[in-house]
Amino acid sequence: MDGSTNSDGPALYLPQKTVGLAIGAELRLARFYRESANRLRPFDLGISHLLDMLVLEREQQRRELGSLAQAMFGALRIVSGPCRRRARYPAIDHFFVLSPNDATALMGRAVRFERCAGRFHNRCAALERVPQLHQLYRRFSESDGKRAEVLEEAIEGLGMQPLAGTISA
């Protein structure tokens, strides 16, 4: 037995593994926002700058998690983030976003990723018994919701309705 299950039922909650997942998710989201900001730069500089700010926020969250984890657990294994399922989004055939439809599709992905991150952080907070981690996950979940709202407002600012399937959870 690997220690992740017991005879009484489901897998045990392992804070070290969850922190590793959370850090991995922050890295992936920062990378997504960085690429998206570059892709959107020729289309809408304001939205590109917004995404640049989200990169900074995600990097700050990663640093907070990393510092706390280092103090509590020492070295961690960083694993892929919580959103593994590949979503069905309209394909963008080129790197740069040049149309409102492509911009809306890309921003819709960002909203969906924030909602996924919010659910993940909320679930972590619900399971977490270490007070510092619980508070951090709760704060991250609230921030994820606020970011999703800001991104939705940016989509509205494009004058477009979200494309079917790009935002729904």
XYZ file of C-alpha atoms in Angstrom, residues 25-99:
75
model
C -1.584 25.215 -11.730
C -0.193 28.691 -11.033
C 2.719 28.015 -13.380
C 0.391 26.817 -16.152
C -1.980 29.769 -15.751
C 0.877 32.287 -15.790
C 2.212 30.652 -18.964
C -1.266 30.723 -20.562
C -1.740 34.419 -19.699
C 1.741 35.337 -20.938
C 1.135 33.639 -24.291
C -2.383 35.066 -24.540
C -1.134 38.593 -23.817
C 1.373 38.263 -26.648
C -1.236 36.842 -28.997
C -3.698 39.663 -28.231
C -1.189 42.547 -28.405
C -1.891 43.452 -32.076
C -5.658 43.219 -31.560
C -6.259 45.002 -28.236
C -3.416 46.504 -26.238
C -5.639 47.105 -23.193
C -6.657 43.462 -22.887
C -3.067 42.433 -23.507
C -1.970 44.609 -20.568
C -4.751 43.124 -18.421
C -3.410 39.648 -19.133
C 0.126 40.843 -18.331
C -1.207 41.879 -14.909
C -2.769 38.449 -14.439
C 0.641 36.896 -15.129
C 2.056 38.959 -12.260
C -0.796 37.925 -9.946
C -0.329 34.237 -10.761
C 3.417 34.498 -10.226
C 2.819 36.192 -6.861
C 0.447 33.411 -5.807
C 3.008 30.810 -6.868
C 5.673 32.548 -4.785
C 3.360 32.697 -1.751
C 2.536 29.009 -2.038
C 6.167 28.117 -2.644
C 7.431 30.061 0.364
C 4.843 28.588 2.697
C 5.371 25.087 1.335
C 9.152 25.371 1.662
C 8.793 26.439 5.281
C 6.312 23.660 6.071
C 7.402 20.702 3.954
C 10.807 21.405 2.441
C 11.234 20.367 -1.193
C 8.047 19.627 -3.136
C 7.278 17.801 -6.331
C 5.440 20.187 -8.654
C 2.794 18.377 -10.686
C 0.350 19.347 -13.388
C -2.571 21.543 -12.403
C -6.158 20.659 -11.576
C -7.702 21.250 -15.022
C -6.606 18.224 -17.022
C -9.627 17.811 -19.267
C -9.082 19.308 -22.693
C -11.888 21.719 -23.443
C -13.602 21.963 -26.797
C -12.904 25.462 -28.012
C -12.922 26.940 -31.469
C -9.438 26.653 -32.923
C -7.450 29.774 -33.680
C -5.447 29.002 -36.815
C -2.651 31.522 -36.285
C -0.597 32.848 -33.386
C -1.813 36.444 -33.292
C -5.422 37.184 -32.499
C -6.781 39.438 -35.222
C -10.557 39.162 -34.933
